[in-house]
Amino acid sequence: MTESTDKSAEHPNKRDWSVAWKNPFVIGWFTILIIVLTVNFFMVSMAIVTAPGLTVPDFYEKGKNMGAIIAKRNHMEELGWQFDIDLPILQATQDKKVTVKVLDSEDRAFDVDTAILYYYRPSNKDYDGELVLQPTGETGEYSGTINLPLKGKYDLIMEITKGEEVFNLGRSIMVQDAP
């Protein structure tokens, strides 16, 4: 009997883990769970409050006609039209002259009915727009002045029409901050 009393005397600070909220592992697990849920709630609320990132309201309908888009792209390749685009380095809020020369499949300039440069800001559709290019007097050459309000990424689509034929070319650019 003296041995059992001696053992209890050796470990007087023995903890009772039968109550869960006194166990440090349960407390740690619960703390991690609260942190993860808080971060998820913050991310979901930020996704709802900020811009959705979609600038095309009917993206599903436009995506359904992918076969027509591929056929149109193949037809554009058959036409063999080319653009010689003189696009300077664009800076926010500054006017820059854009010049486009339209060439056929044999590198000869030819006149078209319309030349329009569409610009899209992927993060905010309020800054989307278009620039109708005017003939310069030379065969197949068109120009206009562009002024983009914000620095950052823009998607450009150059569209040329001649009669029933439509030719498009798209690129992404970065607009620099004004000096």
Short mmCIF file of C-alpha atoms in Angstrom, two decimals:
data_model
loop_
_atom_site.label_atom_id
_atom_site.label_comp_id
_atom_site.label_asym_id
_atom_site.label_seq_id
_atom_site.Cartn_x
_atom_site.Cartn_y
_atom_site.Cartn_z
CA MET A 1 0.00 0.00 0.00
CA THR A 2 2.78 2.33 0.62
CA GLU A 3 3.84 2.01 -3.01
CA SER A 4 0.51 3.30 -4.35
CA THR A 5 0.60 6.32 -2.12
CA ASP A 6 4.16 6.97 -3.19
CA LYS A 7 3.17 6.89 -6.93
CA SER A 8 0.41 9.43 -6.44
CA ALA A 9 2.82 11.58 -4.54
CA GLU A 10 5.24 11.48 -7.51
CA HIS A 11 2.65 12.84 -10.03
CA PRO A 12 0.53 15.36 -8.20
CA ASN A 13 -0.03 17.45 -11.43
CA LYS A 14 -1.54 14.66 -13.51
CA ARG A 15 -4.18 16.20 -15.82
CA ASP A 16 -7.64 14.92 -16.41
CA TRP A 17 -8.29 14.93 -20.22
CA SER A 18 -11.85 13.67 -19.89
CA VAL A 19 -13.21 17.22 -20.36
CA ALA A 20 -12.72 18.05 -24.07
CA TRP A 21 -12.37 21.81 -23.73
CA LYS A 22 -9.39 21.34 -21.41
CA ASN A 23 -7.53 19.24 -23.98
CA PRO A 24 -4.98 21.38 -25.93
CA PHE A 25 -5.44 19.28 -29.09
CA VAL A 26 -9.17 19.98 -29.17
CA ILE A 27 -8.55 23.68 -28.51
CA GLY A 28 -5.93 23.80 -31.32
CA TRP A 29 -8.20 21.96 -33.77
CA PHE A 30 -11.10 24.27 -32.96
CA THR A 31 -8.85 27.35 -33.41
CA ILE A 32 -7.68 26.15 -36.83
CA LEU A 33 -11.30 25.47 -37.85
CA ILE A 34 -12.36 28.98 -36.84
CA ILE A 35 -9.44 30.52 -38.80
CA VAL A 36 -10.26 28.52 -41.96
CA LEU A 37 -13.96 29.42 -41.81
CA THR A 38 -13.15 33.10 -41.23
CA VAL A 39 -10.80 33.21 -44.24
CA ASN A 40 -13.37 31.43 -46.43
CA PHE A 41 -16.12 33.82 -45.36
CA PHE A 42 -13.84 36.79 -46.16
CA MET A 43 -12.97 35.42 -49.62
CA VAL A 44 -16.60 34.70 -50.51
CA SER A 45 -17.71 38.14 -49.38
CA MET A 46 -14.94 39.79 -51.42
CA ALA A 47 -15.95 37.78 -54.49
CA ILE A 48 -19.53 38.99 -54.14
CA VAL A 49 -18.64 42.63 -53.51
CA THR A 50 -15.95 43.14 -56.18
CA ALA A 51 -16.34 43.10 -59.98
CA PRO A 52 -17.34 39.74 -61.45
CA GLY A 53 -14.70 39.88 -64.20
CA LEU A 54 -17.20 39.02 -66.96
CA THR A 55 -17.63 41.78 -69.48
CA VAL A 56 -19.87 39.85 -71.87
CA PRO A 57 -23.38 39.52 -70.45
CA ASP A 58 -24.37 36.63 -72.76
CA PHE A 59 -21.13 34.64 -72.65
CA TYR A 60 -22.96 31.30 -72.71
CA GLU A 61 -24.90 32.13 -75.87
CA LYS A 62 -21.74 33.34 -77.61
CA GLY A 63 -19.89 30.20 -76.58
CA LYS A 64 -22.57 27.87 -77.98
CA ASN A 65 -21.86 28.88 -81.56
CA MET A 66 -18.23 27.73 -81.43
CA GLY A 67 -18.61 25.80 -84.70
CA ALA A 68 -19.58 29.01 -86.52
CA ILE A 69 -16.63 30.81 -84.94
CA ILE A 70 -14.19 28.14 -86.12
CA ALA A 71 -15.68 28.19 -89.64
CA LYS A 72 -15.36 31.99 -89.71
CA ARG A 73 -11.72 31.76 -88.61
CA ASN A 74 -10.97 29.24 -91.37
CA HIS A 75 -12.62 31.56 -93.92
CA MET A 76 -10.46 34.47 -92.70
CA GLU A 77 -7.35 32.33 -93.21
CA GLU A 78 -8.51 31.53 -96.76
CA LEU A 79 -8.91 35.25 -97.50
CA GLY A 80 -5.31 35.80 -96.47
CA TRP A 81 -5.79 39.44 -95.50
CA GLN A 82 -3.12 40.99 -93.34
CA PHE A 83 -2.84 44.05 -91.14
CA ASP A 84 0.23 46.19 -90.82
CA ILE A 85 -0.62 47.93 -87.53
CA ASP A 86 1.45 50.83 -86.24
CA LEU A 87 0.47 50.85 -82.57
CA PRO A 88 2.76 52.95 -80.36
CA ILE A 89 3.34 52.20 -76.68
CA LEU A 90 0.13 53.42 -75.12
CA GLN A 91 0.08 55.47 -71.93
CA ALA A 92 -3.00 56.20 -69.84
CA THR A 93 -4.85 59.47 -70.61
CA GLN A 94 -2.59 60.34 -73.55
CA ASP A 95 -3.64 60.61 -77.19
CA LYS A 96 -1.75 58.24 -79.48
CA LYS A 97 -2.14 57.80 -83.22
CA VAL A 98 -2.96 54.32 -84.49
CA THR A 99 -2.38 53.51 -88.17
CA VAL A 100 -3.47 50.34 -89.95
CA LYS A 101 -2.58 49.27 -93.46
CA VAL A 102 -4.74 46.53 -94.98
CA LEU A 103 -2.99 44.08 -97.29
CA ASP A 104 -4.34 41.23 -99.39
CA SER A 105 -2.81 37.75 -99.66
CA GLU A 106 -0.22 39.08 -102.16
CA ASP A 107 0.89 41.97 -99.87
CA ARG A 108 -0.89 44.64 -101.92
CA ALA A 109 -2.80 47.39 -100.14
CA PHE A 110 -6.53 47.65 -100.83
CA ASP A 111 -9.40 49.80 -99.60
CA VAL A 112 -12.11 48.48 -97.30
CA ASP A 113 -15.55 49.73 -96.25
CA THR A 114 -14.90 50.05 -92.50
CA ALA A 115 -11.97 49.73 -90.13
CA ILE A 116 -12.88 49.66 -86.43
CA LEU A 117 -10.63 49.07 -83.44
CA TYR A 118 -12.55 47.71 -80.44
CA TYR A 119 -10.91 47.86 -77.01
CA TYR A 120 -12.03 45.94 -73.96
CA ARG A 121 -10.92 46.27 -70.35
CA PRO A 122 -11.32 42.74 -68.91
CA SER A 123 -11.68 43.97 -65.32
CA ASN A 124 -14.33 46.65 -65.94
CA LYS A 125 -16.70 46.90 -68.90
CA ASP A 126 -17.27 50.62 -68.25
CA TYR A 127 -13.95 51.32 -70.04
CA ASP A 128 -14.78 49.35 -73.19
CA GLY A 129 -15.13 51.24 -76.43
CA GLU A 130 -14.37 51.48 -80.10
CA LEU A 131 -12.36 53.67 -82.44
CA VAL A 132 -13.55 54.09 -86.03
CA LEU A 133 -10.44 54.54 -88.17
CA GLN A 134 -10.62 57.04 -91.03
CA PRO A 135 -8.87 56.75 -94.42
CA THR A 136 -5.60 58.66 -94.62
CA GLY A 137 -5.68 59.18 -98.39
CA GLU A 138 -3.30 56.34 -99.22
CA THR A 139 -4.72 53.11 -100.54
CA GLY A 140 -5.62 50.73 -97.73
CA GLU A 141 -4.34 52.97 -94.93
CA TYR A 142 -6.54 54.05 -92.01
CA SER A 143 -5.76 55.96 -88.82
CA GLY A 144 -7.31 57.36 -85.67
CA THR A 145 -6.39 58.72 -82.25
CA ILE A 146 -6.86 56.52 -79.21
CA ASN A 147 -6.92 57.62 -75.58
CA LEU A 148 -7.32 54.94 -72.92
CA PRO A 149 -8.23 56.26 -69.45
CA LEU A 150 -6.52 53.68 -67.21
CA LYS A 151 -3.25 51.81 -67.13
CA GLY A 152 -3.37 48.01 -67.26
CA LYS A 153 -4.47 45.25 -69.58
CA TYR A 154 -6.75 45.85 -72.56
CA ASP A 155 -7.88 43.45 -75.27
CA LEU A 156 -7.89 44.93 -78.78
CA ILE A 157 -9.87 43.60 -81.75
CA MET A 158 -9.27 45.08 -85.18
CA GLU A 159 -12.26 44.53 -87.48
CA ILE A 160 -12.15 45.19 -91.21
CA THR A 161 -15.20 44.83 -93.44
CA LYS A 162 -15.37 44.88 -97.21
CA GLY A 163 -18.79 44.08 -98.63
CA GLU A 164 -19.96 40.90 -96.90
CA GLU A 165 -16.44 39.89 -95.83
CA VAL A 166 -15.39 40.55 -92.23
CA PHE A 167 -11.85 40.05 -90.96
CA ASN A 168 -10.87 40.22 -87.27
CA LEU A 169 -7.58 40.19 -85.44
CA GLY A 170 -7.26 40.29 -81.67
CA ARG A 171 -4.41 41.05 -79.28
CA SER A 172 -3.89 41.90 -75.62
CA ILE A 173 -1.81 44.93 -74.66
CA MET A 174 -0.66 46.64 -71.49
CA VAL A 175 -1.22 50.38 -71.16
CA GLN A 176 1.47 52.11 -69.14
CA ASP A 177 0.97 54.73 -66.47
CA ALA A 178 1.23 58.34 -67.66
CA PRO A 179 4.56 59.97 -66.82
#
